[in-house]
Amino acid sequence: MTRASLDKQPHEVATMFDGVAANYDLTNDVLSLGQARLWRKEVAKAVHARPAEKILDLAAGTATSSLPFAATGAYVVPCDFSLGMLQEGKKRNSWLPFTAGDATRLPFRDETFDAVTISFGLRNVQDTDAALRELYRVTKPGGRVVICEFSSPTWAPFRTVYTEYLMRALPPVARAVSSNPDAYVYLAESIRAWPDQPGLAAALQRAGWSKVAWRNLTGGVVALHRGVRP
Protein backbone atom coordinates (compact mmCIF):
# COMPACT_ATOMS: atom_id res chain seq x y z
CA MET A 1 0.00 0.00 0.00
CA THR A 2 1.19 3.51 -0.70
CA ARG A 3 0.65 7.15 0.16
CA ALA A 4 1.40 10.09 -2.05
CA SER A 5 3.72 12.97 -1.25
CA LEU A 6 2.83 16.63 -1.54
CA ASP A 7 4.66 17.00 -4.86
CA LYS A 8 1.66 14.98 -6.14
CA GLN A 9 3.38 12.70 -8.61
CA PRO A 10 0.48 11.35 -10.71
CA HIS A 11 1.47 7.69 -10.43
CA GLU A 12 1.72 7.97 -6.64
CA VAL A 13 -1.67 9.65 -6.28
CA ALA A 14 -3.37 7.21 -8.66
CA THR A 15 -1.87 4.16 -6.93
CA MET A 16 -2.88 5.52 -3.53
CA PHE A 17 -6.50 5.93 -4.64
CA ASP A 18 -6.46 2.50 -6.28
CA GLY A 19 -5.70 1.09 -2.84
CA VAL A 20 -8.61 2.74 -1.04
CA ALA A 21 -11.26 2.44 -3.76
CA ALA A 22 -13.41 -0.29 -2.18
CA ASN A 23 -14.17 1.60 1.05
CA TYR A 24 -13.54 5.16 -0.10
CA ASP A 25 -17.14 6.43 0.02
CA LEU A 26 -17.81 4.87 3.43
CA THR A 27 -14.57 6.25 4.86
CA ASN A 28 -15.39 9.75 3.62
CA ASP A 29 -18.80 9.63 5.28
CA VAL A 30 -17.21 8.65 8.60
CA LEU A 31 -14.34 11.14 8.48
CA SER A 32 -16.59 14.03 7.43
CA LEU A 33 -19.05 13.20 10.24
CA GLY A 34 -21.76 12.70 7.62
CA GLN A 35 -21.22 16.06 5.94
CA ALA A 36 -19.97 14.54 2.65
CA ARG A 37 -23.51 13.65 1.58
CA LEU A 38 -24.72 17.19 2.25
CA TRP A 39 -21.81 18.61 0.25
CA ARG A 40 -22.69 16.38 -2.71
CA LYS A 41 -26.26 17.69 -2.64
CA GLU A 42 -24.99 21.27 -2.76
CA VAL A 43 -22.76 20.44 -5.72
CA ALA A 44 -25.73 18.97 -7.59
CA LYS A 45 -27.72 22.15 -6.95
CA ALA A 46 -24.85 24.37 -8.11
CA VAL A 47 -24.23 22.39 -11.31
CA HIS A 48 -27.99 22.44 -12.02
CA ALA A 49 -27.78 19.75 -14.67
CA ARG A 50 -30.63 19.67 -17.16
CA PRO A 51 -31.95 16.95 -19.49
CA ALA A 52 -29.70 16.23 -22.50
CA GLU A 53 -26.85 18.40 -21.19
CA LYS A 54 -23.36 16.92 -21.27
CA ILE A 55 -21.69 16.99 -17.85
CA LEU A 56 -18.07 16.12 -17.08
CA ASP A 57 -17.57 14.85 -13.53
CA LEU A 58 -13.82 14.94 -13.11
CA ALA A 59 -12.10 13.01 -10.30
CA ALA A 60 -15.40 11.15 -10.07
CA GLY A 61 -13.90 8.10 -8.37
CA THR A 62 -16.61 5.46 -8.07
CA ALA A 63 -19.15 7.93 -9.57
CA THR A 64 -21.13 8.49 -6.37
CA SER A 65 -20.93 12.18 -7.28
CA SER A 66 -22.14 11.53 -10.84
CA LEU A 67 -25.46 9.87 -10.01
CA PRO A 68 -27.39 13.08 -9.15
CA PHE A 69 -26.49 14.53 -12.56
CA ALA A 70 -27.63 11.38 -14.37
CA ALA A 71 -30.90 11.45 -12.43
CA THR A 72 -31.80 14.77 -14.09
CA GLY A 73 -31.60 13.25 -17.57
CA ALA A 74 -28.19 14.75 -18.32
CA TYR A 75 -25.46 12.72 -20.02
CA VAL A 76 -22.71 12.54 -17.40
CA VAL A 77 -19.16 11.28 -17.98
CA PRO A 78 -17.38 10.14 -14.80
CA CYS A 79 -13.65 10.63 -15.38
CA ASP A 80 -10.76 9.70 -13.10
CA PHE A 81 -7.11 8.70 -13.39
CA SER A 82 -7.37 5.97 -10.74
CA LEU A 83 -8.19 2.75 -12.55
CA GLY A 84 -9.02 1.13 -9.21
CA MET A 85 -11.68 3.74 -8.55
CA LEU A 86 -13.13 3.38 -12.06
CA GLN A 87 -13.23 -0.43 -11.77
CA GLU A 88 -15.01 -0.21 -8.42
CA GLY A 89 -17.49 2.28 -9.88
CA LYS A 90 -18.11 0.06 -12.92
CA LYS A 91 -19.09 -2.79 -10.60
CA ARG A 92 -21.72 -0.60 -8.98
CA ASN A 93 -23.05 1.35 -11.98
CA SER A 94 -21.99 -0.42 -15.16
CA TRP A 95 -24.26 1.73 -17.34
CA LEU A 96 -22.25 4.91 -16.78
CA PRO A 97 -19.56 5.81 -19.37
CA PHE A 98 -16.54 5.65 -17.05
CA THR A 99 -13.49 7.22 -18.68
CA ALA A 100 -9.83 7.15 -17.63
CA GLY A 101 -8.21 10.55 -17.92
CA ASP A 102 -5.59 12.90 -16.48
CA ALA A 103 -6.97 16.28 -15.39
CA THR A 104 -4.05 18.07 -17.08
CA ARG A 105 -4.57 16.25 -20.43
CA LEU A 106 -8.24 15.43 -20.75
CA PRO A 107 -9.24 12.95 -23.50
CA PHE A 108 -12.07 15.12 -24.85
CA ARG A 109 -12.47 17.54 -27.74
CA ASP A 110 -12.65 21.29 -27.31
CA GLU A 111 -16.04 22.71 -26.24
CA THR A 112 -17.67 19.34 -25.52
CA PHE A 113 -19.48 19.89 -22.20
CA ASP A 114 -22.23 22.19 -20.97
CA ALA A 115 -20.88 21.95 -17.43
CA VAL A 116 -17.74 20.58 -15.79
CA THR A 117 -17.31 19.81 -12.12
CA ILE A 118 -14.73 18.35 -9.78
CA SER A 119 -15.25 17.57 -6.10
CA PHE A 120 -12.34 16.99 -3.72
CA GLY A 121 -10.02 16.14 -6.58
CA LEU A 122 -8.42 19.36 -7.80
CA ARG A 123 -6.30 19.41 -4.66
CA ASN A 124 -4.67 16.13 -5.76
CA VAL A 125 -3.69 17.29 -9.26
CA GLN A 126 -0.01 18.10 -9.70
CA ASP A 127 -0.63 21.25 -11.79
CA THR A 128 -3.79 23.08 -10.67
CA ASP A 129 -3.51 25.81 -13.30
CA ALA A 130 -3.17 23.27 -16.11
CA ALA A 131 -6.24 21.41 -14.89
CA LEU A 132 -8.32 24.60 -14.76
CA ARG A 133 -7.23 25.43 -18.31
CA GLU A 134 -8.19 21.94 -19.47
CA LEU A 135 -11.61 22.25 -17.87
CA TYR A 136 -11.98 25.57 -19.68
CA ARG A 137 -10.93 24.02 -22.99
CA VAL A 138 -13.51 21.21 -22.91
CA THR A 139 -16.39 23.51 -21.83
CA LYS A 140 -18.71 25.12 -24.36
CA PRO A 141 -18.89 28.94 -24.47
CA GLY A 142 -21.45 29.96 -21.86
CA GLY A 143 -20.84 26.70 -20.02
CA ARG A 144 -20.13 26.51 -16.31
CA VAL A 145 -17.64 25.07 -13.87
CA VAL A 146 -18.32 24.04 -10.28
CA ILE A 147 -15.47 23.11 -7.96
CA CYS A 148 -16.10 21.66 -4.51
CA GLU A 149 -12.96 21.55 -2.41
CA PHE A 150 -11.78 21.74 1.17
CA SER A 151 -10.96 25.31 2.07
CA SER A 152 -10.23 27.63 4.98
CA PRO A 153 -12.78 27.93 7.84
CA THR A 154 -13.89 31.52 8.21
CA TRP A 155 -14.02 31.65 12.03
CA ALA A 156 -10.48 31.74 13.45
CA PRO A 157 -11.13 29.71 16.67
CA PHE A 158 -12.86 26.98 14.66
CA ARG A 159 -10.05 27.06 12.08
CA THR A 160 -7.59 26.13 14.85
CA VAL A 161 -9.79 23.27 16.08
CA TYR A 162 -10.28 22.03 12.52
CA THR A 163 -6.54 21.99 11.83
CA GLU A 164 -5.97 20.00 15.01
CA TYR A 165 -8.68 17.52 13.96
CA LEU A 166 -7.06 17.01 10.57
CA MET A 167 -3.61 16.21 11.88
CA ARG A 168 -4.43 14.51 15.20
CA ALA A 169 -7.87 12.94 15.08
CA LEU A 170 -8.13 12.03 11.41
CA PRO A 171 -5.24 9.51 11.23
CA PRO A 172 -6.47 7.29 14.13
CA VAL A 173 -10.04 7.39 12.80
CA ALA A 174 -8.71 6.48 9.35
CA ARG A 175 -6.83 3.53 10.84
CA ALA A 176 -10.13 2.20 12.16
CA VAL A 177 -12.13 2.46 8.93
CA SER A 178 -9.72 2.59 5.99
CA SER A 179 -7.63 -0.03 4.26
CA ASN A 180 -4.84 2.53 3.88
CA PRO A 181 -4.76 5.07 6.74
CA ASP A 182 -1.51 6.60 5.42
CA ALA A 183 -3.49 7.83 2.43
CA TYR A 184 -5.60 9.93 4.77
CA VAL A 185 -2.50 11.43 6.39
CA TYR A 186 -1.56 12.65 2.92
CA LEU A 187 -5.09 13.97 2.37
CA ALA A 188 -4.94 15.91 5.65
CA GLU A 189 -1.58 17.41 4.69
CA SER A 190 -2.87 18.34 1.23
CA ILE A 191 -5.87 20.13 2.76
CA ARG A 192 -3.60 22.21 5.00
CA ALA A 193 -1.43 23.16 2.01
CA TRP A 194 -4.34 24.11 -0.28
CA PRO A 195 -5.11 27.78 -1.16
CA ASP A 196 -7.94 29.58 0.61
CA GLN A 197 -11.13 30.76 -1.11
CA PRO A 198 -9.70 33.92 -2.76
CA GLY A 199 -6.61 31.97 -3.84
CA LEU A 200 -8.63 29.40 -5.78
CA ALA A 201 -10.85 32.14 -7.24
CA ALA A 202 -7.76 33.89 -8.57
CA ALA A 203 -6.56 30.63 -10.17
CA LEU A 204 -9.91 30.24 -11.94
CA GLN A 205 -9.67 33.77 -13.30
CA ARG A 206 -6.11 33.15 -14.54
CA ALA A 207 -7.42 30.15 -16.48
CA GLY A 208 -9.94 32.38 -18.27
CA TRP A 209 -13.13 31.75 -16.30
CA SER A 210 -15.45 34.72 -15.76
CA LYS A 211 -18.14 35.50 -13.15
CA VAL A 212 -16.05 33.64 -10.57
CA ALA A 213 -17.67 33.41 -7.15
CA TRP A 214 -17.68 31.07 -4.18
CA ARG A 215 -19.96 29.99 -1.36
CA ASN A 216 -18.79 28.52 1.92
CA LEU A 217 -20.22 25.28 3.28
CA THR A 218 -19.87 24.11 6.88
CA GLY A 219 -18.29 27.38 7.93
CA GLY A 220 -15.67 27.33 5.17
CA VAL A 221 -14.47 23.77 5.76
CA VAL A 222 -15.57 23.34 2.15
CA ALA A 223 -16.11 25.98 -0.53
CA LEU A 224 -18.09 25.80 -3.77
CA HIS A 225 -16.41 27.85 -6.50
CA ARG A 226 -18.28 28.64 -9.71
CA GLY A 227 -17.39 30.24 -13.02
CA VAL A 228 -18.60 30.66 -16.59
CA ARG A 229 -16.69 30.27 -19.84
CA PRO A 230 -17.15 33.52 -21.82
Tab-separated table of N, CA and C in Angstrom, residues 1 25 36 51 58 74 109 127 137 143 149 173 176 191-192 194 210 213 218 224 226:
chain	number	residue	atom	x	y	z
A	1	MET	N	0.847	-1.184	0.000
A	1	MET	CA	0.000	0.000	0.000
A	1	MET	C	0.889	1.241	0.000
A	25	ASP	N	-15.934	5.650	-0.259
A	25	ASP	CA	-17.139	6.433	0.021
A	25	ASP	C	-17.548	6.302	1.488
A	36	ALA	N	-20.284	14.775	4.065
A	36	ALA	CA	-19.969	14.540	2.653
A	36	ALA	C	-21.237	14.430	1.807
A	51	PRO	N	-31.847	18.060	-18.537
A	51	PRO	CA	-31.947	16.948	-19.486
A	51	PRO	C	-31.185	17.231	-20.781
A	58	LEU	N	-15.240	15.274	-13.177
A	58	LEU	CA	-13.816	14.936	-13.110
A	58	LEU	C	-13.441	14.509	-11.693
A	74	ALA	N	-29.413	14.311	-17.653
A	74	ALA	CA	-28.190	14.752	-18.320
A	74	ALA	C	-27.325	13.549	-18.676
A	109	ARG	N	-12.640	16.452	-26.774
A	109	ARG	CA	-12.470	17.544	-27.738
A	109	ARG	C	-12.798	18.886	-27.092
A	127	ASP	N	-0.668	19.891	-11.229
A	127	ASP	CA	-0.629	21.246	-11.788
A	127	ASP	C	-2.058	21.801	-11.826
A	137	ARG	N	-11.018	24.431	-21.589
A	137	ARG	CA	-10.925	24.016	-22.991
A	137	ARG	C	-12.093	23.126	-23.393
A	143	GLY	N	-20.763	27.820	-20.955
A	143	GLY	CA	-20.835	26.699	-20.019
A	143	GLY	C	-20.273	27.064	-18.658
A	149	GLU	N	-14.259	21.912	-2.962
A	149	GLU	CA	-12.955	21.545	-2.413
A	149	GLU	C	-12.857	22.007	-0.961
A	173	VAL	N	-8.727	7.787	13.312
A	173	VAL	CA	-10.038	7.393	12.797
A	173	VAL	C	-9.870	6.644	11.475
A	176	ALA	N	-9.035	3.064	11.758
A	176	ALA	CA	-10.133	2.195	12.157
A	176	ALA	C	-11.042	1.822	10.989
A	191	ILE	N	-4.856	19.139	2.406
A	191	ILE	CA	-5.874	20.131	2.755
A	191	ILE	C	-5.213	21.345	3.402
A	192	ARG	N	-4.278	21.095	4.303
A	192	ARG	CA	-3.597	22.207	4.996
A	192	ARG	C	-2.794	23.054	4.028
A	194	TRP	N	-3.522	23.646	0.844
A	194	TRP	CA	-4.343	24.113	-0.275
A	194	TRP	C	-4.657	25.600	-0.125
A	210	SER	N	-14.861	33.455	-16.161
A	210	SER	CA	-15.446	34.725	-15.760
A	210	SER	C	-16.557	34.478	-14.732
A	213	ALA	N	-17.144	33.128	-8.488
A	213	ALA	CA	-17.667	33.407	-7.154
A	213	ALA	C	-17.552	32.126	-6.330
A	218	THR	N	-20.384	24.548	5.579
A	218	THR	CA	-19.873	24.108	6.883
A	218	THR	C	-18.824	25.088	7.410
A	224	LEU	N	-17.626	26.049	-2.400
A	224	LEU	CA	-18.091	25.804	-3.768
A	224	LEU	C	-17.702	27.002	-4.616
A	226	ARG	N	-17.570	28.721	-8.436
A	226	ARG	CA	-18.276	28.642	-9.715
A	226	ARG	C	-17.682	29.640	-10.702
